PDB file of C-alpha atoms in Angstrom:
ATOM      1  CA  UNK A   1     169.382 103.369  91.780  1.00 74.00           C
ATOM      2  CA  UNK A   2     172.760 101.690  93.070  1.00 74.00           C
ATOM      3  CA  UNK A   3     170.520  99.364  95.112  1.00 77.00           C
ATOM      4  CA  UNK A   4     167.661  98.221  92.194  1.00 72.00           C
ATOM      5  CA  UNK A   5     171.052  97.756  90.361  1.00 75.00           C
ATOM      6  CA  UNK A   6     172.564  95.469  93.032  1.00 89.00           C
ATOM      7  CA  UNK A   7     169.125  93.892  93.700  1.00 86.00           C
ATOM      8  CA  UNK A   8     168.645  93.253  89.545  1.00 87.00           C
ATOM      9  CA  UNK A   9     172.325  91.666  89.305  1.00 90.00           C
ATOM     10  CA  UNK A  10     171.370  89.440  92.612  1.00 91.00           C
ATOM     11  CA  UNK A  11     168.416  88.312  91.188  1.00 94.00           C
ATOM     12  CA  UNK A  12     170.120  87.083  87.745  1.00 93.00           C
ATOM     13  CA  UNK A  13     172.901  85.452  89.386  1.00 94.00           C
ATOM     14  CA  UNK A  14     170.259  83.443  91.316  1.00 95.00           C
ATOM     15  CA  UNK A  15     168.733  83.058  88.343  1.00 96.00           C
ATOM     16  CA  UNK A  16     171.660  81.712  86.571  1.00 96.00           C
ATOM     17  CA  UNK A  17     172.062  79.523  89.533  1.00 96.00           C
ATOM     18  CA  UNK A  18     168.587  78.009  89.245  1.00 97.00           C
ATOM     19  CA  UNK A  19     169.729  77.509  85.697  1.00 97.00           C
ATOM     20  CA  UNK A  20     172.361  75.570  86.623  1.00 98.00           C
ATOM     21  CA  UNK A  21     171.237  73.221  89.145  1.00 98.00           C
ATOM     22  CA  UNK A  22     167.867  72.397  86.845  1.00 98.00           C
ATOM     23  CA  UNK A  23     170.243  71.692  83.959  1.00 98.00           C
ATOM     24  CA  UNK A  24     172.388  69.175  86.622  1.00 98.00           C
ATOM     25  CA  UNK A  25     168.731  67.652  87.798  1.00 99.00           C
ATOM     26  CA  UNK A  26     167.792  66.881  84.151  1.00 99.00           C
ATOM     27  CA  UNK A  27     170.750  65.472  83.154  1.00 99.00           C
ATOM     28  CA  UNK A  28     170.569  63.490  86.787  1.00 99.00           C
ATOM     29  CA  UNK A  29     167.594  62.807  85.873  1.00 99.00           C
ATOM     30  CA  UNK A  30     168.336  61.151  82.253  1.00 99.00           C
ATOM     31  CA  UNK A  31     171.037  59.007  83.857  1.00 99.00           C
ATOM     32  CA  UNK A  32     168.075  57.629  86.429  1.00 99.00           C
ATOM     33  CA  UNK A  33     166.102  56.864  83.483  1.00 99.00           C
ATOM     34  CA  UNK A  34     168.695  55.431  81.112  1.00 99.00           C
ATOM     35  CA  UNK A  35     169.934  53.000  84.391  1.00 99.00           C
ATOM     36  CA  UNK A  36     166.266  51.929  85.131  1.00 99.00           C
ATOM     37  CA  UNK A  37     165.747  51.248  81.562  1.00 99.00           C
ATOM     38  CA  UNK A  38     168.665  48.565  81.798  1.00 99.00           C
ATOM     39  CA  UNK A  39     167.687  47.320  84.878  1.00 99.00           C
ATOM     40  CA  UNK A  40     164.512  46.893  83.163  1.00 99.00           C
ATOM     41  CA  UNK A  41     166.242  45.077  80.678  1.00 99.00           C
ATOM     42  CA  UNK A  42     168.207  42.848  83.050  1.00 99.00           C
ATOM     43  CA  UNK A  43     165.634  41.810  85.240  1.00 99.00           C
ATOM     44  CA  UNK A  44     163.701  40.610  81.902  1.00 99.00           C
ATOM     45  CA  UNK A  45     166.390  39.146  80.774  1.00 99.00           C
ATOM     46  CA  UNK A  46     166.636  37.007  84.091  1.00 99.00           C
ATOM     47  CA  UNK A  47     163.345  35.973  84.117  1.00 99.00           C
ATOM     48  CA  UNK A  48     163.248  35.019  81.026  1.00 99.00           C
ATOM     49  CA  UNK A  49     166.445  32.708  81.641  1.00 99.00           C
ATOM     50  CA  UNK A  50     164.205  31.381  85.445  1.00 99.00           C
ATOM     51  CA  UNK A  51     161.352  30.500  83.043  1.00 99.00           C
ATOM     52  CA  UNK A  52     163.594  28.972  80.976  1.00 99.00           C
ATOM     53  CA  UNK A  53     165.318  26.910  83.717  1.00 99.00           C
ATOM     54  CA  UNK A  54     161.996  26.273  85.454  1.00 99.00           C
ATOM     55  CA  UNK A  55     160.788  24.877  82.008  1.00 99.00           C
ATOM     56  CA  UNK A  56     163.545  22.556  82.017  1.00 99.00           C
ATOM     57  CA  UNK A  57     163.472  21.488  85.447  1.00 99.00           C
ATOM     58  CA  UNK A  58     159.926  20.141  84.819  1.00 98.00           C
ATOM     59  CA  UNK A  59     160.099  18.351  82.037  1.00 98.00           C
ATOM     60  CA  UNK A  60     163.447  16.567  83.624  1.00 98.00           C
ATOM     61  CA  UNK A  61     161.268  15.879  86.933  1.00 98.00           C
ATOM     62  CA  UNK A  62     158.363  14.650  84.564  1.00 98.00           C
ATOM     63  CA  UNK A  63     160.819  12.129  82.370  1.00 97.00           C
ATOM     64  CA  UNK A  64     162.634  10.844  85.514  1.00 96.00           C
ATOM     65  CA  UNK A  65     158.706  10.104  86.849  1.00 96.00           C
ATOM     66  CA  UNK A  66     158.198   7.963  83.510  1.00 95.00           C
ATOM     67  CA  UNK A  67     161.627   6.319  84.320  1.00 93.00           C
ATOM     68  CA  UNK A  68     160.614   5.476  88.009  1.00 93.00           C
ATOM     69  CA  UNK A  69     156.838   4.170  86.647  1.00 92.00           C
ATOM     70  CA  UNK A  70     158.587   2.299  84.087  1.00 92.00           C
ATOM     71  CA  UNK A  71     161.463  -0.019  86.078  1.00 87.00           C
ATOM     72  CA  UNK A  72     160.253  -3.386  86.328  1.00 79.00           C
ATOM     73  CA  UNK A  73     159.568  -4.259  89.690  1.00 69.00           C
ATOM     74  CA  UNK A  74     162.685  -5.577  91.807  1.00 64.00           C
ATOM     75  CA  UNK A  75     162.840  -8.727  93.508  1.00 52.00           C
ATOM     76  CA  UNK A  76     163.277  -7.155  96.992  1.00 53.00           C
ATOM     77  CA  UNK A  77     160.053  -5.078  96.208  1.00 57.00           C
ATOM     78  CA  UNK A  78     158.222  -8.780  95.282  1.00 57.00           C
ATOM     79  CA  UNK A  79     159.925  -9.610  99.120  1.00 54.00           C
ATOM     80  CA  UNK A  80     157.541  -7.759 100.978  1.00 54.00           C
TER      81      UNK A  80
END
């Protein structure tokens, strides 16, 4: 009897133990998810912000091409 006692008492501290560690894992877990959600977040952020950028960058190389087509011709360029 002393020994299905023992045994019984073993098996609920390992229980209890299992307890433990799934509660840490879940809450580990929840952290994970909560980080990857704001990197998530950041990383749309930034591209957003590149698109943005990219967006700008064009229509600056497109006006500067307007600016070059639209320069009357030099006299060194009539030279040639």
């Amino acid at each position: 009897a002393a020994q299905l006692l023992s045994a019984a008492e073993a098996s609920a501290a390992h229980a209890e133990q299992l307890d433990v560690e799934e509660q840490a894992l879940q809450q580990r877990h929840s952290a994970c998810a909560a980080h990857t959600s704001e990197l998530r977040a950041e990383a749309s952020e930034r591209e957003q912000q590149f698109r943005e950028i990219t967006r700008d960058l064009q229509a600056q190389v497109a006006s500067l091409r307007v600016e070059l087509h639209s320069q009357p011709i030099s006299a060194a360029s009539h030279a040639q």
